[in-house]
């Protein structure tokens, strides 16, 4: 079962995007930071309200990157003006993200900063955290922009911040439920004069938690893969793959499993019909399979 090298005359494999693509404004012109933040806070509110409607109608949520572009078109009325403004926002974010936590937070949510580490799941998780702390503190979603813009250090009560992490990390937008020790860390985040957790520090914590969770769960799936690689050749054939899928999901129909196997094999870089641990980890994360807890330690998977 030796892996074949190089491509043949087969169909081209899909390539992952490198993350969201933005272009800076002409001449390096940057929007004033206060104007960026005002737009950002409004965008958070409008996106959260749109997500509420999409969830209620059982529609897929619009990606934040697509939303941001359409949000600016609706705001400015012309695509050309919206594109120009987006370029100036991007320049401002790149210039200020290392200095201002609020700007860096938006940069990560939008993918303007660390675009390789961006994911829609991370974005959904972070905005769900923002919505949840508002719900728990009795703040209406349509007041989010005013709240964030009016206060230099807007905060969530420590109780709301901790409960939000507990609840949102146990929904489909997060690959791993937060442990008690993780939730305790929220109580140690910076607080404002009222003793509340500064919301942008909370959102940054949520972003980092989600990223670490993705890495940890994918690592766990790769370890699971290696356990089912019965002959140790680093790839799985259909029989091995089928046994593993039944271990992490309720899927028992061999036709469904075969279709899943073919989907995974289509993303390999050659024309073989076997699957590597990296591809399986991506597939398992996409379909939100549950990784057995014994594989969720901090040790990296063997090479």
XYZ file of C-alpha atoms in Angstrom:
303
model
C 0.000 0.000 0.000
C 2.779 2.384 -0.966
C 1.803 5.985 -1.592
C 2.205 7.114 -5.187
C 4.286 10.178 -5.855
C 3.296 12.990 -8.160
C 0.078 13.601 -10.039
C -1.315 11.756 -12.961
C -3.954 12.751 -15.432
C -6.620 12.837 -12.730
C -8.877 15.687 -11.800
C -7.325 18.660 -10.112
C -7.609 18.599 -6.346
C -9.177 21.478 -4.518
C -6.709 23.794 -2.844
C -7.261 25.462 0.466
C -7.455 29.212 0.365
C -4.834 31.073 2.312
C -7.541 32.815 4.289
C -9.483 36.032 3.582
C -8.025 38.392 0.980
C -7.983 42.139 1.509
C -6.243 44.909 -0.368
C -4.868 48.059 1.173
C -6.140 51.450 0.068
C -4.350 53.370 -2.651
C -1.311 55.287 -1.552
C -1.348 53.622 1.862
C -4.129 55.917 3.088
C -5.539 54.734 6.417
C -8.867 55.508 8.037
C -8.711 57.262 11.407
C -8.800 54.697 14.214
C -11.854 56.196 15.899
C -13.777 55.902 12.629
C -12.596 52.312 12.159
C -13.785 51.349 15.626
C -17.151 53.028 15.105
C -17.657 51.005 11.915
C -16.369 47.822 13.562
C -18.802 48.087 16.465
C -21.676 48.689 14.071
C -20.568 45.714 11.948
C -20.509 43.438 15.024
C -24.069 44.436 15.884
C -25.438 44.067 12.347
C -23.686 40.703 11.893
C -25.017 39.336 15.194
C -28.559 40.438 14.290
C -28.183 38.820 10.844
C -26.925 35.598 12.468
C -29.956 35.526 14.764
C -32.244 35.695 11.713
C -30.247 33.083 9.796
C -30.249 30.693 12.751
C -34.002 31.141 13.256
C -34.632 30.387 9.572
C -32.179 27.460 9.609
C -30.060 29.163 6.933
C -26.255 29.022 6.751
C -24.625 32.105 8.203
C -22.846 34.448 5.837
C -19.088 34.399 6.335
C -17.787 37.473 8.132
C -15.536 38.409 5.216
C -18.450 38.394 2.748
C -20.654 40.140 5.283
C -18.127 42.940 5.835
C -17.981 43.738 2.123
C -21.775 43.754 1.705
C -22.158 45.743 4.964
C -19.946 48.503 3.584
C -21.741 48.488 0.217
C -25.077 48.945 2.007
C -23.601 51.693 4.166
C -21.955 53.720 1.389
C -24.315 52.906 -1.476
C -21.657 52.262 -4.119
C -19.308 49.295 -4.426
C -16.427 51.528 -5.526
C -16.724 53.687 -2.400
C -17.132 50.622 -0.173
C -14.004 49.036 -1.675
C -12.047 52.242 -1.084
C -13.215 52.423 2.527
C -12.383 48.765 3.096
C -8.853 49.380 1.834
C -8.434 52.289 4.242
C -9.805 50.183 7.115
C -7.314 47.452 6.248
C -4.392 49.903 6.230
C -5.463 51.266 9.605
C -5.807 47.782 11.118
C -2.353 46.726 9.911
C -0.830 49.941 11.295
C -2.572 49.860 14.680
C -3.225 46.205 15.588
C -0.030 45.854 17.609
C -0.921 48.928 19.680
C -4.670 48.651 20.257
C -6.421 45.528 21.549
C -9.763 46.488 20.005
C -8.180 46.884 16.587
C -6.264 43.605 16.832
C -9.443 41.828 17.936
C -11.250 42.998 14.813
C -8.208 42.177 12.695
C -8.330 38.567 13.885
C -12.122 38.241 13.539
C -12.037 39.643 10.004
C -8.882 37.825 8.928
C -7.013 41.047 8.194
C -4.491 39.917 10.804
C -3.161 36.329 10.848
C -5.251 35.343 7.836
C -3.729 31.847 7.809
C -5.138 31.274 11.297
C -8.589 32.617 10.425
C -11.618 30.365 10.293
C -15.345 30.979 10.092
C -15.746 28.789 13.168
C -13.457 31.071 15.168
C -15.370 34.111 13.955
C -18.764 32.571 14.825
C -17.519 31.496 18.257
C -16.195 34.965 19.091
C -19.320 36.832 17.990
C -21.496 34.278 19.795
C -19.489 35.062 22.932
C -20.197 38.764 22.460
C -23.913 38.109 21.992
C -24.067 35.761 24.981
C -22.465 38.191 27.456
C -24.934 40.821 26.271
C -27.840 38.413 26.808
C -26.618 37.435 30.269
C -26.052 41.052 31.319
C -29.495 42.076 30.023
C -28.205 44.049 27.048
C -30.217 43.919 23.803
C -28.296 42.892 20.650
C -29.400 46.055 18.858
C -27.574 48.136 21.490
C -24.182 46.449 21.062
C -22.698 49.174 18.854
C -23.763 51.993 21.190
C -22.420 50.118 24.224
C -19.046 49.335 22.681
C -18.562 52.852 21.291
C -19.735 54.785 24.356
C -17.387 53.198 26.881
C -13.602 53.375 26.703
C -13.392 49.979 28.419
C -16.774 48.237 27.958
C -17.054 45.279 30.281
C -19.058 42.167 31.008
C -19.742 41.046 34.552
C -17.340 38.264 35.585
C -20.309 35.941 36.081
C -21.617 36.598 32.559
C -18.163 36.223 31.020
C -17.570 32.858 32.717
C -21.046 31.517 31.967
C -20.792 32.647 28.343
C -17.581 30.657 27.882
C -19.141 27.622 29.557
C -22.247 27.714 27.354
C -20.875 28.855 23.980
C -17.928 26.440 24.078
C -20.487 23.630 24.311
C -22.226 24.566 21.062
C -21.392 23.497 17.519
C -19.255 26.598 16.872
C -16.526 25.339 19.217
C -14.661 22.041 18.813
C -13.916 21.575 22.522
C -15.916 22.412 25.643
C -14.035 24.711 28.020
C -12.850 23.021 31.202
C -13.313 24.492 34.670
C -9.675 25.621 34.698
C -10.146 27.498 31.413
C -13.269 29.205 32.746
C -11.401 30.174 35.922
C -8.835 31.991 33.764
C -11.550 34.402 32.653
C -11.759 35.716 36.202
C -8.113 36.770 35.904
C -8.591 38.798 32.710
C -8.140 42.610 32.926
C -11.082 44.483 34.436
C -12.370 48.027 34.116
C -13.020 50.453 36.973
C -16.419 48.851 37.597
C -14.766 45.471 38.154
C -16.110 43.994 34.929
C -14.076 41.924 32.454
C -13.012 44.189 29.583
C -14.945 42.787 26.658
C -12.168 42.990 24.077
C -9.836 41.065 26.368
C -12.591 38.482 26.717
C -12.984 38.265 22.930
C -9.228 37.904 22.473
C -9.280 35.109 25.051
C -12.111 33.443 23.102
C -10.180 33.718 19.827
C -7.077 32.113 21.297
C -9.108 29.413 23.033
C -10.846 28.491 19.797
C -7.564 28.340 17.868
C -5.955 26.119 20.526
C -9.045 23.900 20.610
C -8.914 23.382 16.847
C -5.257 22.360 17.059
C -5.883 20.060 20.024
C -8.860 18.292 18.446
C -7.117 17.856 15.085
C -4.114 16.427 16.917
C -6.470 14.038 18.721
C -7.989 12.893 15.447
C -4.526 12.236 14.046
C -3.712 10.064 17.063
C -6.976 8.199 16.573
C -6.035 7.728 12.922
C -2.703 6.180 13.871
C -4.442 3.729 16.192
C -6.592 2.519 13.289
C -3.662 2.358 10.882
C -3.287 -1.327 11.642
C -0.248 -1.993 9.455
C 1.508 1.269 10.344
C 2.055 2.528 6.792
C 0.732 6.034 7.522
C -2.371 5.781 5.315
C -5.826 4.237 5.622
C -7.662 2.026 3.206
C -11.455 1.854 3.183
C -11.747 -0.983 5.710
C -9.567 0.819 8.267
C -11.353 4.108 7.568
C -14.784 2.511 8.064
C -13.833 1.111 11.476
C -12.550 4.507 12.578
C -15.646 6.443 11.426
C -17.886 4.082 13.370
C -15.744 4.854 16.420
C -16.297 8.632 16.276
C -19.796 8.988 14.838
C -23.205 7.346 14.643
C -22.618 6.596 10.962
C -23.101 2.896 10.175
C -24.285 2.881 6.572
C -21.396 1.592 4.470
C -22.556 3.637 1.488
C -22.370 6.848 3.517
C -18.959 5.881 4.864
C -17.739 5.055 1.359
C -18.920 8.447 0.098
C -17.079 10.131 2.977
C -13.964 8.132 2.163
C -14.123 9.251 -1.464
C -14.540 12.872 -0.349
C -11.440 12.619 1.825
C -9.406 10.833 -0.860
C -10.265 13.603 -3.338
C -8.296 16.085 -1.226
C -5.067 14.100 -1.241
C -2.187 15.382 -3.368
C -1.901 12.267 -5.499
C -4.100 9.825 -7.374
C -3.971 7.096 -4.746
C -7.198 6.163 -2.967
C -5.767 6.168 0.537
C -6.060 8.847 3.248
C -3.440 10.488 5.471
C -3.898 11.514 9.097
C -3.868 15.223 8.189
C -6.724 14.790 5.706
C -8.752 12.747 8.177
C -8.283 15.410 10.873
C -9.614 18.080 8.493
C -12.572 15.912 7.506
C -13.428 14.964 11.089
C -13.336 18.630 12.130
C -15.533 19.636 9.179
C -18.208 17.095 10.113
C -17.788 17.767 13.846
C -17.092 14.178 14.788
C -16.444 13.662 18.481
C -12.857 12.867 19.304
C -12.500 10.369 22.190
C -11.189 12.165 25.275
C -8.218 9.809 25.680
C -6.695 11.352 22.559
C -7.155 14.957 23.692
C -3.889 15.493 25.552
C -1.274 18.150 24.853
C 1.224 15.808 23.240
C 1.633 16.162 19.468
C 0.826 13.115 17.331
C 3.809 10.922 16.331
C 5.301 11.658 12.930
